[in-house]
Tab-separated table of C-alpha atoms in Angstrom:
chain	number	residue	atom	x	y	z
A	1	MET	CA	20.960	-2.163	31.618
A	2	GLU	CA	17.656	-0.828	30.408
A	3	VAL	CA	15.600	-3.351	28.506
A	4	THR	CA	14.090	-2.068	25.245
A	5	ILE	CA	12.529	-5.170	23.680
A	6	THR	CA	11.033	-8.132	25.499
A	7	ALA	CA	9.087	-11.040	24.137
A	8	GLU	CA	7.753	-13.838	26.301
A	9	LYS	CA	6.625	-17.253	25.126
A	10	LEU	CA	5.610	-16.042	21.657
A	11	THR	CA	3.943	-18.921	19.850
A	12	LYS	CA	2.465	-18.901	16.366
A	13	SER	CA	1.130	-21.727	14.214
A	14	TYR	CA	0.029	-21.763	10.605
A	15	GLY	CA	-2.345	-24.686	10.441
A	16	SER	CA	-0.439	-27.650	11.816
A	17	LEU	CA	2.946	-25.976	11.289
A	18	LYS	CA	4.413	-24.399	14.401
A	19	ALA	CA	6.241	-21.381	12.974
A	20	LEU	CA	7.294	-20.055	16.356
A	21	ASP	CA	7.406	-21.934	19.622
A	22	GLN	CA	7.877	-20.370	23.076
A	23	PHE	CA	10.027	-17.552	21.748
A	24	ASP	CA	11.666	-15.523	24.542
A	25	LEU	CA	13.752	-12.457	23.832
A	26	THR	CA	15.342	-9.643	25.812
A	27	VAL	CA	17.271	-6.867	24.104
A	28	CYS	CA	18.914	-4.052	26.049
A	29	ARG	CA	19.430	-0.449	25.015
A	30	GLY	CA	22.390	0.057	22.711
A	31	GLU	CA	22.658	-3.610	21.764
A	32	ILE	CA	22.776	-5.025	18.277
A	33	PHE	CA	20.878	-8.285	18.423
A	34	GLY	CA	20.991	-10.805	15.577
A	35	LEU	CA	18.237	-13.275	14.800
A	36	LEU	CA	19.611	-16.196	12.777
A	37	GLY	CA	18.210	-19.305	11.185
A	38	ALA	CA	17.560	-20.948	7.846
A	39	ASN	CA	14.750	-19.733	5.600
A	40	GLY	CA	11.514	-20.860	7.205
A	41	ALA	CA	13.093	-21.184	10.658
A	42	GLY	CA	10.756	-18.501	11.990
A	43	LYS	CA	12.807	-15.297	11.831
A	44	SER	CA	10.264	-13.289	9.891
A	45	THR	CA	7.371	-14.635	11.937
A	46	ALA	CA	9.228	-13.670	15.115
A	47	LEU	CA	9.930	-10.190	13.771
A	48	GLU	CA	6.336	-9.698	12.685
A	49	CYS	CA	4.939	-10.927	15.991
A	50	ILE	CA	7.247	-8.548	17.833
A	51	LEU	CA	6.168	-5.652	15.612
A	52	GLY	CA	2.502	-6.524	15.923
A	53	THR	CA	1.925	-6.911	12.175
A	54	ARG	CA	1.135	-10.549	12.942
A	55	LYS	CA	-0.845	-11.688	15.930
A	56	PRO	CA	0.808	-14.434	17.957
A	57	ASP	CA	-1.400	-17.275	19.177
A	58	TYR	CA	0.163	-16.903	22.571
A	59	GLY	CA	2.696	-14.727	24.375
A	60	THR	CA	3.407	-11.075	25.065
A	61	VAL	CA	5.637	-8.388	23.588
A	62	GLU	CA	6.826	-5.049	24.850
A	63	ILE	CA	8.957	-2.517	23.002
A	64	LEU	CA	10.076	0.519	25.012
A	65	GLY	CA	7.573	-0.605	27.624
A	66	MET	CA	4.667	-0.485	25.177
A	67	ASN	CA	2.469	-3.091	23.580
A	68	PRO	CA	2.967	-2.791	19.786
A	69	CYS	CA	-0.703	-3.547	19.048
A	70	THR	CA	-2.510	-1.392	21.571
A	71	ASN	CA	0.054	1.439	21.634
A	72	ARG	CA	0.870	1.333	17.930
A	73	LYS	CA	0.662	5.037	17.146
A	74	LYS	CA	2.734	6.127	20.104
A	75	LEU	CA	5.281	3.344	19.842
A	76	PHE	CA	6.074	3.742	16.159
A	77	GLU	CA	7.003	7.400	16.666
A	78	ARG	CA	10.101	5.922	18.330
A	79	VAL	CA	10.710	2.745	16.320
A	80	GLY	CA	12.073	2.419	12.772
A	81	VAL	CA	11.469	-0.641	10.614
A	82	GLN	CA	12.999	-1.873	7.391
A	83	PHE	CA	11.199	-4.873	5.937
A	84	GLN	CA	13.001	-7.368	3.794
A	85	GLU	CA	10.806	-6.941	0.733
A	86	THR	CA	10.792	-3.767	-1.270
A	87	SER	CA	7.940	-1.632	-0.076
A	88	TYR	CA	7.804	1.515	-2.116
A	89	GLN	CA	5.616	2.760	-4.958
A	90	ASP	CA	6.536	2.413	-8.631
A	91	LYS	CA	7.991	5.529	-10.203
A	92	ILE	CA	8.647	7.238	-6.865
A	93	ARG	CA	11.763	9.371	-6.477
A	94	VAL	CA	14.175	9.215	-3.541
A	95	TRP	CA	13.190	12.630	-2.224
A	96	GLU	CA	9.464	11.955	-2.568
A	97	LEU	CA	9.752	8.750	-0.549
A	98	CYS	CA	11.729	10.552	2.160
A	99	GLU	CA	9.304	13.466	2.245
A	100	VAL	CA	6.276	11.187	2.575
A	101	THR	CA	7.973	9.140	5.286
A	102	ALA	CA	8.908	12.261	7.251
A	103	SER	CA	5.324	13.540	7.052
A	104	LEU	CA	4.114	10.519	9.036
A	105	TYR	CA	5.992	11.524	12.199
A	106	LYS	CA	5.493	14.315	14.713
A	107	ALA	CA	9.181	15.143	15.101
A	108	PRO	CA	11.082	13.567	12.218
A	109	ARG	CA	14.778	14.030	11.554
A	110	ASP	CA	15.743	16.062	8.535
A	111	PRO	CA	15.843	13.547	5.649
A	112	LYS	CA	18.315	15.728	3.719
A	113	LEU	CA	20.828	15.453	6.548
A	114	LEU	CA	20.398	11.686	6.772
A	115	LEU	CA	20.710	11.263	2.997
A	116	HIS	CA	23.928	13.265	3.198
A	117	GLN	CA	25.260	11.068	6.018
A	118	PHE	CA	24.558	7.968	3.960
A	119	GLY	CA	26.111	9.372	0.801
A	120	LEU	CA	22.845	9.773	-1.112
A	121	SER	CA	22.711	13.568	-1.386
A	122	ASP	CA	23.109	13.515	-5.150
A	123	LYS	CA	20.276	10.988	-5.607
A	124	LEU	CA	17.315	13.117	-4.480
A	125	LYS	CA	15.683	13.200	-7.919
A	126	VAL	CA	16.539	9.634	-8.900
A	127	MET	CA	13.817	6.978	-9.088
A	128	VAL	CA	14.183	4.577	-6.163
A	129	SER	CA	13.969	1.689	-8.633
A	130	ASP	CA	17.046	3.037	-10.475
A	131	LEU	CA	19.292	2.940	-7.402
A	132	SER	CA	21.905	0.197	-7.095
A	133	GLY	CA	21.364	-2.522	-4.484
A	134	GLY	CA	23.688	-0.866	-1.980
A	135	GLN	CA	22.193	2.579	-2.473
A	136	LYS	CA	18.719	1.145	-2.030
A	137	GLN	CA	19.621	-0.544	1.258
A	138	ARG	CA	21.237	2.644	2.521
A	139	LEU	CA	18.081	4.518	1.547
A	140	PHE	CA	16.008	2.003	3.513
A	141	ILE	CA	18.168	2.613	6.577
A	142	VAL	CA	17.610	6.346	6.064
A	143	LEU	CA	13.843	5.720	5.907
A	144	ALA	CA	13.980	3.688	9.120
A	145	LEU	CA	15.940	6.513	10.777
A	146	ILE	CA	13.669	9.382	9.729
A	147	ALA	CA	11.459	8.630	12.730
A	148	ASP	CA	14.461	9.489	14.937
A	149	PRO	CA	13.994	6.076	16.536
A	150	GLU	CA	15.398	4.563	19.697
A	151	VAL	CA	14.962	1.056	18.314
A	152	ILE	CA	15.299	-0.114	14.739
A	153	PHE	CA	14.404	-3.419	13.095
A	154	LEU	CA	16.340	-4.464	10.008
A	155	ASP	CA	15.310	-7.586	8.126
A	156	GLU	CA	18.036	-9.161	5.965
A	157	LEU	CA	19.643	-5.879	5.339
A	158	THR	CA	22.541	-6.911	3.144
A	159	THR	CA	21.134	-9.817	1.141
A	160	GLY	CA	22.066	-9.289	-2.503
A	161	LEU	CA	24.745	-6.655	-1.913
A	162	ASP	CA	28.331	-6.749	-3.139
A	163	VAL	CA	31.235	-6.774	-0.684
A	164	ARG	CA	31.831	-3.019	-0.769
A	165	ALA	CA	28.173	-2.141	-0.311
A	166	ARG	CA	27.912	-4.600	2.559
A	167	ARG	CA	30.873	-3.010	4.298
A	168	ASP	CA	29.319	0.446	3.895
A	169	VAL	CA	26.045	-0.720	5.387
A	170	TRP	CA	27.870	-2.362	8.321
A	171	ASN	CA	29.707	0.856	9.091
A	172	SER	CA	26.412	2.715	9.057
A	173	ILE	CA	24.929	0.305	11.568
A	174	LEU	CA	27.942	0.448	13.872
A	175	LYS	CA	27.593	4.219	13.842
A	176	LEU	CA	23.971	3.863	14.948
A	177	LYS	CA	25.111	1.736	17.860
A	178	GLU	CA	27.508	4.493	18.925
A	179	ASP	CA	24.517	6.811	18.976
A	180	GLY	CA	22.871	4.489	21.482
A	181	LEU	CA	20.304	2.890	19.192
A	182	THR	CA	19.003	-0.598	19.823
A	183	VAL	CA	19.115	-2.724	16.674
A	184	LEU	CA	17.336	-5.995	16.053
A	185	LEU	CA	18.401	-7.540	12.771
A	186	THR	CA	18.087	-10.797	10.884
A	187	SER	CA	20.915	-12.092	8.752
A	188	HIS	CA	22.199	-15.089	6.822
A	189	PHE	CA	25.839	-14.026	6.865
A	190	MET	CA	28.099	-15.091	9.724
A	191	ASP	CA	30.838	-12.543	8.951
A	192	GLU	CA	28.178	-9.860	9.225
A	193	VAL	CA	26.902	-11.272	12.491
A	194	GLU	CA	30.414	-11.442	13.954
A	195	THR	CA	31.107	-7.844	12.977
A	196	LEU	CA	27.844	-6.377	14.171
A	197	CYS	CA	26.074	-8.405	16.806
A	198	ASP	CA	26.520	-8.247	20.566
A	199	LYS	CA	24.112	-11.105	21.040
A	200	ILE	CA	22.527	-13.655	18.755
A	201	MET	CA	19.707	-16.132	18.761
A	202	ILE	CA	19.516	-19.129	16.442
A	203	LEU	CA	16.115	-20.454	15.434
A	204	LYS	CA	15.331	-23.849	14.019
A	205	ASN	CA	11.828	-24.914	13.028
A	206	GLY	CA	10.430	-22.136	15.185
A	207	ARG	CA	12.337	-23.172	18.294
A	208	THR	CA	15.216	-21.311	19.909
A	209	VAL	CA	18.292	-23.561	19.765
A	210	PHE	CA	20.853	-21.020	20.936
A	211	LYS	CA	20.856	-17.682	22.731
A	212	GLY	CA	23.958	-15.732	23.811
A	213	THR	CA	27.030	-13.968	22.462
A	214	VAL	CA	28.972	-14.988	19.367
A	215	ASN	CA	31.809	-16.280	21.565
A	216	GLU	CA	29.436	-18.344	23.669
A	217	ALA	CA	28.032	-19.883	20.510
A	218	ILE	CA	31.503	-20.979	19.457
A	219	GLN	CA	32.431	-22.205	22.953
A	220	ASN	CA	29.243	-24.259	23.235
A	221	SER	CA	29.991	-26.044	19.992
A	222	PRO	CA	32.834	-28.399	19.099
A	223	TYR	CA	34.114	-25.837	16.537
A	224	ASP	CA	36.143	-22.651	16.537
A	225	GLN	CA	34.357	-20.757	13.745
A	226	LEU	CA	30.941	-19.094	14.085
A	227	GLU	CA	29.787	-20.529	10.782
A	228	ASP	CA	30.515	-24.090	11.911
A	229	ALA	CA	28.953	-23.385	15.283
A	230	TYR	CA	25.887	-22.028	13.488
A	231	PHE	CA	25.513	-25.207	11.449
A	232	TYR	CA	26.032	-27.226	14.611
A	233	PHE	CA	23.036	-25.523	16.226
A	234	ALA	CA	20.829	-24.874	13.234
A	235	GLU	CA	21.266	-28.205	11.477
A	236	GLU	CA	22.060	-30.618	14.263
A	237	GLY	CA	18.933	-32.626	13.618
A	238	ARG	CA	19.670	-32.980	9.964
A	239	LYS	CA	23.172	-34.332	10.610
A	240	ASN	CA	21.775	-36.947	12.940
A	241	GLU	CA	19.127	-37.858	10.417
A	242	SER	CA	21.729	-38.379	7.708
A	243	ILE	CA	23.687	-40.789	9.912
B	1	MET	CA	-3.305	16.431	8.091
B	2	LYS	CA	0.332	17.087	7.148
B	3	ALA	CA	0.739	13.403	6.315
B	4	PHE	CA	-2.433	13.385	4.213
B	5	ARG	CA	-1.388	16.485	2.279
B	6	THR	CA	2.121	15.249	1.549
B	7	LEU	CA	0.956	11.795	0.591
B	8	PHE	CA	-1.859	13.203	-1.552
B	9	LYS	CA	0.556	15.443	-3.431
B	10	THR	CA	3.025	12.611	-4.013
B	11	GLU	CA	0.428	10.011	-4.980
B	12	CYS	CA	-1.106	12.498	-7.443
B	13	LYS	CA	2.285	12.921	-9.089
B	14	LEU	CA	2.780	9.155	-9.215
B	15	SER	CA	-0.666	8.671	-10.715
B	16	LEU	CA	-0.021	11.302	-13.390
B	17	ARG	CA	3.349	9.702	-14.157
B	18	GLY	CA	1.411	6.501	-14.846
B	19	LEU	CA	-0.708	8.382	-17.454
B	20	ASP	CA	-3.450	5.718	-17.722
B	21	MET	CA	-5.889	7.525	-15.451
B	22	PHE	CA	-5.230	10.781	-17.262
B	23	ILE	CA	-6.152	9.084	-20.535
B	24	PHE	CA	-9.120	7.019	-19.319
B	25	ALA	CA	-10.631	9.477	-16.839
B	26	ILE	CA	-9.830	12.869	-18.329
B	27	CYS	CA	-9.237	12.573	-22.097
B	28	MET	CA	-11.625	9.754	-22.963
B	29	PRO	CA	-14.887	11.202	-21.531
B	30	VAL	CA	-14.428	14.627	-23.094
B	31	THR	CA	-13.508	13.089	-26.456
B	32	ILE	CA	-16.634	10.930	-26.458
B	33	PHE	CA	-18.777	13.862	-25.372
B	34	ILE	CA	-17.447	16.061	-28.178
B	35	LEU	CA	-17.911	13.233	-30.698
B	36	LEU	CA	-21.539	12.826	-29.599
B	37	GLY	CA	-21.920	16.580	-29.932
B	38	ILE	CA	-20.512	16.566	-33.450
B	39	ILE	CA	-22.708	13.633	-34.475
B	40	TYR	CA	-25.988	14.794	-32.894
B	41	LYS	CA	-25.423	18.578	-32.990
B	42	ASP	CA	-28.537	20.226	-31.482
B	43	LYS	CA	-30.934	17.435	-32.379
B	44	PRO	CA	-33.560	16.736	-29.726
B	45	ALA	CA	-33.192	13.466	-27.832
B	46	PHE	CA	-36.264	12.145	-29.652
B	47	GLU	CA	-38.964	13.781	-31.680
B	48	GLY	CA	-40.830	16.286	-29.553
B	49	ALA	CA	-38.371	16.054	-26.625
B	50	GLY	CA	-37.724	19.241	-24.717
B	51	TYR	CA	-34.003	18.542	-24.487
B	52	THR	CA	-31.163	17.662	-26.870
B	53	PHE	CA	-29.444	14.319	-27.284
B	54	VAL	CA	-26.248	15.898	-25.983
B	55	GLU	CA	-27.978	17.095	-22.810
B	56	GLN	CA	-29.385	13.636	-22.313
B	57	SER	CA	-25.872	12.121	-22.638
B	58	PHE	CA	-24.066	14.461	-20.268
B	59	GLY	CA	-24.802	12.397	-17.148
B	60	ALA	CA	-23.691	9.210	-18.892
B	61	VAL	CA	-20.293	10.425	-20.087
B	62	SER	CA	-19.683	12.062	-16.709
B	63	THR	CA	-19.571	8.557	-15.181
B	64	ILE	CA	-16.708	7.344	-17.396
B	65	ALA	CA	-14.134	8.815	-15.021
B	66	ILE	CA	-15.919	7.346	-11.983
B	67	CYS	CA	-15.974	3.949	-13.641
B	68	ALA	CA	-12.301	4.132	-14.674
B	69	GLY	CA	-11.174	5.170	-11.204
B	70	GLY	CA	-13.578	3.074	-9.177
B	71	VAL	CA	-13.535	-0.313	-10.847
B	72	MET	CA	-10.191	-0.144	-12.673
B	73	GLY	CA	-7.831	2.227	-10.830
B	74	LEU	CA	-8.797	1.424	-7.249
B	75	PRO	CA	-8.677	-2.390	-7.357
B	76	LEU	CA	-5.319	-2.280	-9.111
B	77	VAL	CA	-3.705	0.203	-6.776
B	78	VAL	CA	-5.017	-1.523	-3.651
B	79	SER	CA	-3.769	-4.950	-4.687
B	80	ASP	CA	-0.496	-3.498	-5.961
B	81	TYR	CA	0.192	-1.670	-2.701
B	82	ARG	CA	-0.666	-4.771	-0.741
B	83	LYS	CA	1.660	-6.902	-2.865
B	84	LYS	CA	4.454	-4.362	-2.488
B	85	HIS	CA	3.895	-4.392	1.303
B	86	ILE	CA	3.216	-0.683	1.278
B	87	LEU	CA	0.061	-1.206	3.335
B	88	LYS	CA	2.080	-3.265	5.801
B	89	ARG	CA	4.773	-0.615	6.005
B	90	PHE	CA	2.156	1.912	7.093
B	91	LYS	CA	1.299	-0.405	9.989
B	92	VAL	CA	4.760	0.111	11.472
B	93	THR	CA	4.491	3.895	11.438
B	94	PRO	CA	2.315	6.205	13.556
B	95	ALA	CA	0.043	6.487	10.497
B	96	SER	CA	-2.202	3.667	9.330
B	97	PRO	CA	-2.801	1.882	6.022
B	98	LEU	CA	-6.198	3.607	6.070
B	99	LEU	CA	-4.359	6.844	5.342
B	100	ILE	CA	-3.087	5.670	1.990
B	101	LEU	CA	-6.507	4.217	1.107
B	102	ALA	CA	-8.119	7.560	1.946
B	103	VAL	CA	-5.539	9.312	-0.224
B	104	GLN	CA	-6.260	6.982	-3.147
B	105	LEU	CA	-10.018	7.471	-2.811
B	106	SER	CA	-9.485	11.235	-2.808
B	107	ILE	CA	-7.320	11.065	-5.912
B	108	TYR	CA	-9.942	9.118	-7.861
B	109	ALA	CA	-12.611	11.511	-6.614
B	110	LEU	CA	-10.455	14.395	-7.834
B	111	TYR	CA	-10.118	12.785	-11.279
B	112	SER	CA	-13.890	12.353	-11.422
B	113	PHE	CA	-14.618	15.952	-10.459
B	114	ALA	CA	-11.930	17.275	-12.814
B	115	SER	CA	-13.510	15.276	-15.625
B	116	LEU	CA	-16.962	16.582	-14.653
B	117	VAL	CA	-15.797	20.209	-14.747
B	118	LEU	CA	-14.084	19.663	-18.091
B	119	LEU	CA	-17.219	18.070	-19.587
B	120	TYR	CA	-19.416	20.842	-18.264
B	121	THR	CA	-17.104	23.508	-19.692
B	122	ALA	CA	-16.986	21.735	-23.056
B	123	GLY	CA	-20.784	21.335	-23.047
B	124	VAL	CA	-21.452	24.980	-22.235
B	125	THR	CA	-18.812	26.252	-24.679
B	126	PHE	CA	-19.594	24.112	-27.701
B	127	PHE	CA	-23.117	22.743	-27.388
B	128	ASP	CA	-25.137	25.299	-25.412
B	129	PHE	CA	-25.484	22.714	-22.696
B	130	GLN	CA	-27.545	23.689	-19.708
B	131	LEU	CA	-28.352	21.829	-16.559
B	132	LYS	CA	-32.147	21.820	-16.357
B	133	GLY	CA	-32.341	20.363	-12.875
B	134	SER	CA	-30.772	21.708	-9.699
B	135	ILE	CA	-26.994	21.661	-9.517
B	136	LEU	CA	-27.090	20.449	-5.920
B	137	THR	CA	-29.276	17.491	-6.833
B	138	PHE	CA	-26.901	16.648	-9.661
B	139	LEU	CA	-23.828	16.852	-7.411
B	140	ALA	CA	-25.504	14.741	-4.743
B	141	ALA	CA	-26.405	12.141	-7.375
B	142	TYR	CA	-22.865	12.250	-8.766
B	143	LEU	CA	-21.453	11.710	-5.300
B	144	LEU	CA	-23.770	8.764	-4.702
B	145	VAL	CA	-22.729	7.113	-7.978
B	146	MET	CA	-19.106	7.692	-7.003
B	147	VAL	CA	-19.493	6.238	-3.524
B	148	SER	CA	-21.199	3.114	-4.814
B	149	MET	CA	-18.714	2.526	-7.674
B	150	PHE	CA	-15.717	3.191	-5.446
B	151	SER	CA	-17.026	0.779	-2.842
B	152	ILE	CA	-17.204	-1.923	-5.525
B	153	GLY	CA	-13.582	-1.190	-6.456
B	154	LEU	CA	-12.430	-1.187	-2.859
B	155	LEU	CA	-14.094	-4.528	-2.279
B	156	VAL	CA	-12.517	-6.083	-5.397
B	157	GLY	CA	-9.058	-4.727	-4.498
B	158	GLY	CA	-9.518	-5.591	-0.853
B	159	ILE	CA	-10.391	-9.259	-1.275
B	160	ALA	CA	-8.521	-10.232	-4.472
B	161	PRO	CA	-5.704	-12.552	-3.383
B	162	ASP	CA	-3.206	-11.130	-5.875
B	163	ILE	CA	-2.779	-8.485	-8.512
B	164	LYS	CA	-3.621	-10.875	-11.370
B	165	THR	CA	-7.002	-11.718	-9.885
B	166	ALA	CA	-7.648	-8.061	-9.128
B	167	SER	CA	-6.762	-7.117	-12.667
B	168	ALA	CA	-8.980	-9.839	-14.166
B	169	ALA	CA	-11.890	-8.895	-11.910
B	170	ALA	CA	-11.418	-5.215	-12.713
B	171	SER	CA	-11.501	-5.935	-16.449
B	172	ILE	CA	-14.610	-8.093	-16.106
B	173	LEU	CA	-16.339	-5.239	-14.313
B	174	TYR	CA	-14.890	-2.318	-16.232
B	175	PHE	CA	-15.233	-3.214	-19.904
B	176	PRO	CA	-18.852	-4.429	-19.928
B	177	MET	CA	-19.860	-1.504	-17.755
B	178	ILE	CA	-18.068	1.125	-19.797
B	179	ILE	CA	-19.566	-0.230	-23.049
B	180	PHE	CA	-23.013	-1.560	-22.120
B	181	SER	CA	-24.163	0.660	-19.264
B	182	GLY	CA	-24.608	3.661	-21.529
B	183	ALA	CA	-21.508	5.508	-20.338
B	184	THR	CA	-19.920	5.549	-23.781
B	185	LEU	CA	-22.498	4.025	-26.148
B	186	PRO	CA	-25.756	5.880	-25.376
B	187	TYR	CA	-28.345	3.666	-23.672
B	188	GLU	CA	-31.105	5.298	-25.692
B	189	ILE	CA	-29.791	3.965	-29.029
B	190	MET	CA	-29.326	0.376	-27.783
B	191	PRO	CA	-31.748	-2.315	-28.990
B	192	SER	CA	-34.280	-3.042	-26.269
B	193	ALA	CA	-32.905	-6.560	-25.674
B	194	LEU	CA	-29.531	-5.045	-24.859
B	195	GLN	CA	-31.204	-2.425	-22.684
B	196	LYS	CA	-32.675	-5.175	-20.529
B	197	TYR	CA	-29.220	-6.641	-19.955
B	198	SER	CA	-27.809	-3.167	-19.403
B	199	ASP	CA	-30.417	-2.438	-16.718
B	200	LEU	CA	-28.791	-5.093	-14.531
B	201	MET	CA	-25.595	-3.095	-14.201
B	202	PRO	CA	-25.252	-0.738	-11.260
B	203	LEU	CA	-23.682	1.940	-13.421
B	204	THR	CA	-26.763	1.963	-15.682
B	205	GLN	CA	-28.851	2.875	-12.648
B	206	GLY	CA	-26.347	5.590	-11.798
B	207	ILE	CA	-26.558	6.976	-15.312
B	208	LYS	CA	-30.371	6.989	-15.182
B	209	LEU	CA	-30.185	8.902	-11.935
B	210	LEU	CA	-27.764	11.471	-13.356
B	211	LYS	CA	-29.844	11.837	-16.516
B	212	ALA	CA	-32.891	12.564	-14.384
B	213	ALA	CA	-30.873	15.094	-12.375
B	214	VAL	CA	-29.593	16.856	-15.518
B	215	LEU	CA	-33.055	17.055	-17.052
B	216	GLY	CA	-34.791	17.983	-13.827
B	217	SER	CA	-37.168	15.000	-14.071
B	218	PRO	CA	-39.857	14.348	-11.468
B	219	VAL	CA	-38.622	12.927	-8.161
B	220	LYS	CA	-40.229	9.488	-8.557
B	221	GLU	CA	-37.710	8.624	-11.272
B	222	TYR	CA	-34.900	8.918	-8.743
B	223	ALA	CA	-36.182	6.481	-6.166
B	224	MET	CA	-35.200	3.160	-7.730
B	225	PRO	CA	-31.615	4.102	-8.723
B	226	VAL	CA	-30.974	5.869	-5.406
B	227	PHE	CA	-32.164	2.837	-3.502
B	228	LEU	CA	-30.062	0.469	-5.614
B	229	LEU	CA	-26.865	2.523	-5.564
B	230	ALA	CA	-27.068	3.149	-1.838
B	231	GLY	CA	-27.689	-0.564	-1.297
B	232	ILE	CA	-24.693	-1.588	-3.407
B	233	GLY	CA	-22.499	0.985	-1.700
B	234	PHE	CA	-23.570	-0.193	1.728
B	235	ILE	CA	-23.141	-3.906	0.990
B	236	CYS	CA	-19.730	-3.520	-0.670
B	237	ALA	CA	-18.441	-1.215	2.056
B	238	ALA	CA	-19.625	-3.632	4.747
B	239	LEU	CA	-18.036	-6.610	2.979
B	240	SER	CA	-14.783	-4.643	2.513
B	241	LEU	CA	-14.665	-3.826	6.195
B	242	ARG	CA	-15.175	-7.461	7.059
B	243	PHE	CA	-12.965	-9.194	4.481
B	244	PHE	CA	-10.298	-6.644	3.516
B	245	ARG	CA	-6.845	-8.233	3.325
B	246	TRP	CA	-4.076	-5.959	4.486
B	247	GLU	CA	-1.402	-8.409	3.335
């Protein structure tokens, strides 16, 4: 299978804190890959080092065969990103944000069509800040898709959503997979990970403690639920410490 | 170019929705100018002067918009867009965060020029204002004042760690400058002790330069302010380039 994202030995320290240590990653075309770990485990640092918005101390990254720092302009015509934090202007309307986003790309997809697909057609004139949590997240997926990307990065996509909204967002992502998109996402929810991810990686204090499929994670632990397996990998140290 | 145009259009709308720049850069200067006109009518600037008080003040009030945009608007918008990760978002697109900075600079330049045109129209219509110097010299001087004030704002916004600091720094720069540099309260009526303090402010030098350009004064009066403004612009721009925080 064609490899779309590779990272080798990514290492990043903030002062004496090693935020990311020897991070290796391979994601193939059409895969949904989940990056898991507690807050501060290094997920965001890993994502940012892969995207080139943060410079790793050591290691290399390639997305679609390109270096995200030196080939930034070319690469990001084909890559969509949704950051965890809100990143839009005050008082901006849904359509304005879509229009501006589309103007950044050479061959963008029609935002109107995407908004329709994601059930936001009647929100064009609404302020982004007035959307509900679920509508906002769907809008952010739309924004990440306007580039007509081959790879998209989604950081904690469903945090703060209600059950219905979460389900809607999941369905949207599964549809993207059918279209052959590669998705790299971070998540805190194991039901979400089980539904969406082909492969996962669990980080703990910047180190990779598990890499493989959801089933492999369960098989390699003494448990039969992903959530328990996750705790087994992500918090092993802490359990030992408490004994 | 398409990206610049679309972003410019949208950011203009957003800025107008915010209203503060419309009030401080468009309404305030023309109000002050008309008030000065009503108070001083066609009185000469001083006894025996070949020009009116209003003509003398034109350059000063024309900097109010530059000051509002440069040291208030710019630092706030830069630190706000950094805090909201808008600058970072531009890094993961084919565009660059420089694009949105360029758009913001253009918007504040547009406010300044709009204010200038409005003041000129008001001056000509109500107070028989005429530019005694060359219009090109005036525009060049205006542009220089703008560049140096905007570079101060960009530096403040670029290095302030958060929006609170940026806002405090902007207020510390904006309010003394708008009051004591002669932009609103005419320099010529200040007590000489205050004038000495006022002379330290970069905007005061800008206003002196513009006054000289309006009145068509001899070239030697331009040298000092031009040198100072260009120096400030250069230093602030260089420091911004070196220390600008994108996130």
